[in-house]
JSON list of C-alpha atoms in Angstrom, two decimals:
[
{"chain": "C", "resi": 1, "resn": "UNK", "atom": "CA", "xyz": [-125.48, -45.37, -130.62]},
{"chain": "C", "resi": 2, "resn": "UNK", "atom": "CA", "xyz": [-123.63, -48.68, -130.76]},
{"chain": "C", "resi": 3, "resn": "UNK", "atom": "CA", "xyz": [-125.34, -51.45, -132.75]},
{"chain": "C", "resi": 4, "resn": "UNK", "atom": "CA", "xyz": [-127.64, -53.57, -130.57]},
{"chain": "C", "resi": 5, "resn": "UNK", "atom": "CA", "xyz": [-125.75, -56.78, -131.38]},
{"chain": "C", "resi": 6, "resn": "UNK", "atom": "CA", "xyz": [-122.42, -55.20, -130.32]},
{"chain": "C", "resi": 7, "resn": "UNK", "atom": "CA", "xyz": [-123.95, -53.90, -127.09]},
{"chain": "C", "resi": 8, "resn": "UNK", "atom": "CA", "xyz": [-125.38, -57.34, -126.33]},
{"chain": "C", "resi": 9, "resn": "UNK", "atom": "CA", "xyz": [-122.04, -59.03, -127.02]},
{"chain": "C", "resi": 10, "resn": "UNK", "atom": "CA", "xyz": [-120.10, -56.63, -124.79]},
{"chain": "C", "resi": 11, "resn": "UNK", "atom": "CA", "xyz": [-122.55, -56.78, -121.90]},
{"chain": "C", "resi": 12, "resn": "UNK", "atom": "CA", "xyz": [-122.90, -60.55, -122.14]},
{"chain": "C", "resi": 13, "resn": "UNK", "atom": "CA", "xyz": [-119.12, -60.99, -121.90]},
{"chain": "C", "resi": 14, "resn": "UNK", "atom": "CA", "xyz": [-118.97, -58.76, -118.81]},
{"chain": "C", "resi": 15, "resn": "UNK", "atom": "CA", "xyz": [-121.82, -60.48, -117.02]},
{"chain": "C", "resi": 16, "resn": "UNK", "atom": "CA", "xyz": [-120.68, -63.96, -118.02]},
{"chain": "C", "resi": 17, "resn": "UNK", "atom": "CA", "xyz": [-117.25, -63.27, -116.49]},
{"chain": "C", "resi": 18, "resn": "UNK", "atom": "CA", "xyz": [-118.88, -61.95, -113.34]},
{"chain": "C", "resi": 19, "resn": "UNK", "atom": "CA", "xyz": [-121.11, -65.04, -113.15]},
{"chain": "C", "resi": 20, "resn": "UNK", "atom": "CA", "xyz": [-118.11, -67.36, -113.37]},
{"chain": "C", "resi": 21, "resn": "UNK", "atom": "CA", "xyz": [-116.27, -65.54, -110.57]},
{"chain": "C", "resi": 22, "resn": "UNK", "atom": "CA", "xyz": [-119.34, -65.51, -108.32]},
{"chain": "C", "resi": 23, "resn": "UNK", "atom": "CA", "xyz": [-119.87, -69.24, -108.86]},
{"chain": "C", "resi": 24, "resn": "UNK", "atom": "CA", "xyz": [-116.30, -70.17, -108.02]},
{"chain": "C", "resi": 25, "resn": "UNK", "atom": "CA", "xyz": [-115.17, -70.85, -111.57]},
{"chain": "C", "resi": 26, "resn": "UNK", "atom": "CA", "xyz": [-113.46, -67.52, -112.18]},
{"chain": "C", "resi": 27, "resn": "UNK", "atom": "CA", "xyz": [-110.16, -67.38, -114.01]},
{"chain": "C", "resi": 28, "resn": "UNK", "atom": "CA", "xyz": [-107.69, -64.56, -114.49]},
{"chain": "C", "resi": 29, "resn": "UNK", "atom": "CA", "xyz": [-109.33, -63.88, -117.84]},
{"chain": "C", "resi": 30, "resn": "UNK", "atom": "CA", "xyz": [-112.73, -63.49, -116.18]},
{"chain": "C", "resi": 31, "resn": "UNK", "atom": "CA", "xyz": [-111.17, -61.17, -113.62]},
{"chain": "C", "resi": 32, "resn": "UNK", "atom": "CA", "xyz": [-109.56, -59.11, -116.39]},
{"chain": "C", "resi": 33, "resn": "UNK", "atom": "CA", "xyz": [-112.88, -58.86, -118.25]},
{"chain": "C", "resi": 34, "resn": "UNK", "atom": "CA", "xyz": [-114.70, -57.46, -115.21]},
{"chain": "C", "resi": 35, "resn": "UNK", "atom": "CA", "xyz": [-111.77, -55.16, -114.43]},
{"chain": "C", "resi": 36, "resn": "UNK", "atom": "CA", "xyz": [-111.78, -53.90, -118.00]},
{"chain": "C", "resi": 37, "resn": "UNK", "atom": "CA", "xyz": [-115.50, -53.13, -117.77]},
{"chain": "C", "resi": 38, "resn": "UNK", "atom": "CA", "xyz": [-114.96, -51.20, -114.54]},
{"chain": "C", "resi": 39, "resn": "UNK", "atom": "CA", "xyz": [-112.03, -49.25, -115.98]},
{"chain": "C", "resi": 40, "resn": "UNK", "atom": "CA", "xyz": [-114.08, -48.41, -119.06]},
{"chain": "C", "resi": 41, "resn": "UNK", "atom": "CA", "xyz": [-117.00, -47.32, -116.87]},
{"chain": "C", "resi": 42, "resn": "UNK", "atom": "CA", "xyz": [-114.71, -44.94, -115.00]},
{"chain": "C", "resi": 43, "resn": "UNK", "atom": "CA", "xyz": [-113.35, -43.44, -118.22]},
{"chain": "C", "resi": 44, "resn": "UNK", "atom": "CA", "xyz": [-116.82, -43.08, -119.74]},
{"chain": "C", "resi": 45, "resn": "UNK", "atom": "CA", "xyz": [-118.04, -41.47, -116.53]},
{"chain": "C", "resi": 46, "resn": "UNK", "atom": "CA", "xyz": [-115.19, -38.95, -116.75]},
{"chain": "C", "resi": 47, "resn": "UNK", "atom": "CA", "xyz": [-115.42, -38.28, -120.48]},
{"chain": "C", "resi": 48, "resn": "UNK", "atom": "CA", "xyz": [-119.14, -38.38, -121.12]},
{"chain": "C", "resi": 49, "resn": "UNK", "atom": "CA", "xyz": [-121.16, -38.16, -117.94]},
{"chain": "C", "resi": 50, "resn": "UNK", "atom": "CA", "xyz": [-119.31, -35.57, -115.84]},
{"chain": "C", "resi": 51, "resn": "UNK", "atom": "CA", "xyz": [-118.04, -38.00, -113.19]},
{"chain": "C", "resi": 52, "resn": "UNK", "atom": "CA", "xyz": [-121.52, -38.45, -111.75]},
{"chain": "C", "resi": 53, "resn": "UNK", "atom": "CA", "xyz": [-120.76, -42.02, -110.61]},
{"chain": "C", "resi": 54, "resn": "UNK", "atom": "CA", "xyz": [-117.06, -41.63, -109.76]},
{"chain": "C", "resi": 55, "resn": "UNK", "atom": "CA", "xyz": [-117.31, -42.66, -106.10]},
{"chain": "C", "resi": 56, "resn": "UNK", "atom": "CA", "xyz": [-119.33, -45.80, -106.91]},
{"chain": "C", "resi": 57, "resn": "UNK", "atom": "CA", "xyz": [-117.06, -46.84, -109.74]},
{"chain": "C", "resi": 58, "resn": "UNK", "atom": "CA", "xyz": [-113.81, -46.28, -107.86]},
{"chain": "C", "resi": 59, "resn": "UNK", "atom": "CA", "xyz": [-115.15, -48.22, -104.85]},
{"chain": "C", "resi": 60, "resn": "UNK", "atom": "CA", "xyz": [-116.09, -51.08, -107.18]},
{"chain": "C", "resi": 61, "resn": "UNK", "atom": "CA", "xyz": [-112.65, -51.07, -108.80]},
{"chain": "C", "resi": 62, "resn": "UNK", "atom": "CA", "xyz": [-111.07, -51.32, -105.34]},
{"chain": "C", "resi": 63, "resn": "UNK", "atom": "CA", "xyz": [-113.41, -54.23, -104.55]},
{"chain": "C", "resi": 64, "resn": "UNK", "atom": "CA", "xyz": [-112.32, -55.88, -107.81]},
{"chain": "C", "resi": 65, "resn": "UNK", "atom": "CA", "xyz": [-108.69, -55.35, -106.81]},
{"chain": "C", "resi": 66, "resn": "UNK", "atom": "CA", "xyz": [-109.34, -57.11, -103.49]},
{"chain": "C", "resi": 67, "resn": "UNK", "atom": "CA", "xyz": [-110.74, -60.07, -105.44]},
{"chain": "C", "resi": 68, "resn": "UNK", "atom": "CA", "xyz": [-107.61, -60.06, -107.61]},
{"chain": "C", "resi": 69, "resn": "UNK", "atom": "CA", "xyz": [-105.32, -59.93, -104.58]},
{"chain": "C", "resi": 70, "resn": "UNK", "atom": "CA", "xyz": [-106.93, -63.10, -103.25]},
{"chain": "C", "resi": 71, "resn": "UNK", "atom": "CA", "xyz": [-106.26, -64.80, -106.57]},
{"chain": "C", "resi": 72, "resn": "UNK", "atom": "CA", "xyz": [-102.71, -63.42, -106.66]},
{"chain": "C", "resi": 73, "resn": "UNK", "atom": "CA", "xyz": [-102.12, -64.98, -103.24]},
{"chain": "C", "resi": 74, "resn": "UNK", "atom": "CA", "xyz": [-103.31, -68.38, -104.49]},
{"chain": "C", "resi": 75, "resn": "UNK", "atom": "CA", "xyz": [-106.80, -68.22, -103.07]},
{"chain": "C", "resi": 76, "resn": "UNK", "atom": "CA", "xyz": [-109.96, -68.59, -105.12]},
{"chain": "C", "resi": 77, "resn": "UNK", "atom": "CA", "xyz": [-111.24, -65.50, -106.86]},
{"chain": "C", "resi": 78, "resn": "UNK", "atom": "CA", "xyz": [-114.33, -64.31, -105.08]},
{"chain": "C", "resi": 79, "resn": "UNK", "atom": "CA", "xyz": [-116.11, -61.40, -103.47]},
{"chain": "C", "resi": 80, "resn": "UNK", "atom": "CA", "xyz": [-117.34, -60.50, -100.04]},
{"chain": "C", "resi": 81, "resn": "UNK", "atom": "CA", "xyz": [-121.02, -59.58, -99.89]},
{"chain": "C", "resi": 82, "resn": "UNK", "atom": "CA", "xyz": [-120.36, -55.81, -99.75]},
{"chain": "C", "resi": 83, "resn": "UNK", "atom": "CA", "xyz": [-117.81, -56.06, -102.58]},
{"chain": "C", "resi": 84, "resn": "UNK", "atom": "CA", "xyz": [-120.27, -57.99, -104.73]},
{"chain": "C", "resi": 85, "resn": "UNK", "atom": "CA", "xyz": [-122.89, -55.29, -104.18]},
{"chain": "C", "resi": 86, "resn": "UNK", "atom": "CA", "xyz": [-120.43, -52.57, -105.22]},
{"chain": "C", "resi": 87, "resn": "UNK", "atom": "CA", "xyz": [-119.41, -54.38, -108.38]},
{"chain": "C", "resi": 88, "resn": "UNK", "atom": "CA", "xyz": [-123.00, -55.24, -109.34]},
{"chain": "C", "resi": 89, "resn": "UNK", "atom": "CA", "xyz": [-123.96, -51.57, -108.97]},
{"chain": "C", "resi": 90, "resn": "UNK", "atom": "CA", "xyz": [-120.97, -50.47, -111.07]},
{"chain": "C", "resi": 91, "resn": "UNK", "atom": "CA", "xyz": [-121.77, -52.98, -113.82]},
{"chain": "C", "resi": 92, "resn": "UNK", "atom": "CA", "xyz": [-125.34, -51.68, -113.89]},
{"chain": "C", "resi": 93, "resn": "UNK", "atom": "CA", "xyz": [-123.96, -48.18, -114.38]},
{"chain": "C", "resi": 94, "resn": "UNK", "atom": "CA", "xyz": [-121.67, -49.46, -117.15]},
{"chain": "C", "resi": 95, "resn": "UNK", "atom": "CA", "xyz": [-124.56, -51.28, -118.84]},
{"chain": "C", "resi": 96, "resn": "UNK", "atom": "CA", "xyz": [-126.52, -48.02, -118.92]},
{"chain": "C", "resi": 97, "resn": "UNK", "atom": "CA", "xyz": [-123.50, -46.11, -120.23]},
{"chain": "C", "resi": 98, "resn": "UNK", "atom": "CA", "xyz": [-122.91, -48.52, -123.09]},
{"chain": "C", "resi": 99, "resn": "UNK", "atom": "CA", "xyz": [-126.59, -48.63, -124.03]},
{"chain": "C", "resi": 100, "resn": "UNK", "atom": "CA", "xyz": [-126.75, -44.80, -124.26]},
{"chain": "C", "resi": 101, "resn": "UNK", "atom": "CA", "xyz": [-123.30, -44.12, -125.73]},
{"chain": "C", "resi": 102, "resn": "UNK", "atom": "CA", "xyz": [-122.42, -43.38, -129.31]},
{"chain": "C", "resi": 103, "resn": "UNK", "atom": "CA", "xyz": [-119.85, -45.44, -131.18]},
{"chain": "C", "resi": 104, "resn": "UNK", "atom": "CA", "xyz": [-117.46, -42.48, -130.98]},
{"chain": "C", "resi": 105, "resn": "UNK", "atom": "CA", "xyz": [-117.84, -42.18, -127.20]},
{"chain": "C", "resi": 106, "resn": "UNK", "atom": "CA", "xyz": [-117.14, -45.87, -126.73]},
{"chain": "C", "resi": 107, "resn": "UNK", "atom": "CA", "xyz": [-114.15, -45.79, -129.06]},
{"chain": "C", "resi": 108, "resn": "UNK", "atom": "CA", "xyz": [-112.67, -42.76, -127.24]},
{"chain": "C", "resi": 109, "resn": "UNK", "atom": "CA", "xyz": [-113.17, -44.51, -123.90]},
{"chain": "C", "resi": 110, "resn": "UNK", "atom": "CA", "xyz": [-111.48, -47.67, -125.18]},
{"chain": "C", "resi": 111, "resn": "UNK", "atom": "CA", "xyz": [-108.55, -45.65, -126.52]},
{"chain": "C", "resi": 112, "resn": "UNK", "atom": "CA", "xyz": [-108.16, -43.90, -123.17]},
{"chain": "C", "resi": 113, "resn": "UNK", "atom": "CA", "xyz": [-108.30, -47.22, -121.30]},
{"chain": "C", "resi": 114, "resn": "UNK", "atom": "CA", "xyz": [-105.50, -48.56, -123.53]},
{"chain": "C", "resi": 115, "resn": "UNK", "atom": "CA", "xyz": [-103.46, -45.40, -122.96]},
{"chain": "C", "resi": 116, "resn": "UNK", "atom": "CA", "xyz": [-103.86, -45.68, -119.18]},
{"chain": "C", "resi": 117, "resn": "UNK", "atom": "CA", "xyz": [-102.86, -49.34, -119.23]},
{"chain": "C", "resi": 118, "resn": "UNK", "atom": "CA", "xyz": [-99.59, -48.37, -120.91]},
{"chain": "C", "resi": 119, "resn": "UNK", "atom": "CA", "xyz": [-98.92, -45.46, -118.51]},
{"chain": "C", "resi": 120, "resn": "UNK", "atom": "CA", "xyz": [-97.31, -46.44, -115.22]},
{"chain": "C", "resi": 121, "resn": "UNK", "atom": "CA", "xyz": [-99.10, -45.03, -112.23]},
{"chain": "C", "resi": 122, "resn": "UNK", "atom": "CA", "xyz": [-102.47, -44.55, -113.90]},
{"chain": "C", "resi": 123, "resn": "UNK", "atom": "CA", "xyz": [-103.79, -48.06, -113.25]},
{"chain": "C", "resi": 124, "resn": "UNK", "atom": "CA", "xyz": [-103.24, -50.25, -110.24]},
{"chain": "C", "resi": 125, "resn": "UNK", "atom": "CA", "xyz": [-101.92, -53.73, -110.81]},
{"chain": "C", "resi": 126, "resn": "UNK", "atom": "CA", "xyz": [-102.95, -56.59, -108.57]},
{"chain": "C", "resi": 127, "resn": "UNK", "atom": "CA", "xyz": [-99.34, -57.03, -107.53]},
{"chain": "C", "resi": 128, "resn": "UNK", "atom": "CA", "xyz": [-99.15, -53.37, -106.41]},
{"chain": "C", "resi": 129, "resn": "UNK", "atom": "CA", "xyz": [-102.36, -53.69, -104.39]},
{"chain": "C", "resi": 130, "resn": "UNK", "atom": "CA", "xyz": [-101.15, -56.92, -102.76]},
{"chain": "C", "resi": 131, "resn": "UNK", "atom": "CA", "xyz": [-97.78, -55.41, -101.86]},
{"chain": "C", "resi": 132, "resn": "UNK", "atom": "CA", "xyz": [-99.42, -52.28, -100.48]},
{"chain": "C", "resi": 133, "resn": "UNK", "atom": "CA", "xyz": [-101.77, -54.38, -98.37]},
{"chain": "C", "resi": 134, "resn": "UNK", "atom": "CA", "xyz": [-98.85, -56.32, -96.92]},
{"chain": "C", "resi": 135, "resn": "UNK", "atom": "CA", "xyz": [-96.90, -53.12, -96.18]},
{"chain": "C", "resi": 136, "resn": "UNK", "atom": "CA", "xyz": [-99.90, -51.72, -94.34]},
{"chain": "C", "resi": 137, "resn": "UNK", "atom": "CA", "xyz": [-100.52, -55.07, -92.58]},
{"chain": "C", "resi": 138, "resn": "UNK", "atom": "CA", "xyz": [-103.95, -55.13, -94.05]},
{"chain": "C", "resi": 139, "resn": "UNK", "atom": "CA", "xyz": [-105.48, -58.14, -95.73]},
{"chain": "C", "resi": 140, "resn": "UNK", "atom": "CA", "xyz": [-108.09, -58.28, -98.43]}
]
C-alpha cells in the first residue's frame, strides 16, 4: 500500500484542483490535474478492479472534456450540475482506489497513463472534442 503521506499528497492535489475549477479560479493546470486523476482511475479500474466502475469513469471523463472544451473556446472552466456530480463520484472512486492500491499497482497505472498519452487515438484531446462537437453541431 502506498505510504499515507504520498496518498494524502496525491488526493489533496486532485481535490484542490477540482475546488479551484468549481470556484471559478480553474486554470489549464487544474484541468489537467483532474483529467489525469480520471485517466488514472480508468486505468486502475481496468488493471486492478476488473472494470467495475468503467461506465461511471468514462462518463466523468466526458464531462471533464466538456469543461475543457469551454475553456478551449475562451469561456471559463466550469461544470454543469450533472457533470459536477459525475466527476465528484469518479474522484471518490479514485480516492478509494489509491487508498487500497499497492505501490506497484499505482506505478503500473501511471506507466500505462503515460503510454496512452503518447499513443495517438488512445486519449481524447480537448481540441479533438471541440472539433467533433462543432462537426456534429453540438455544444458543450
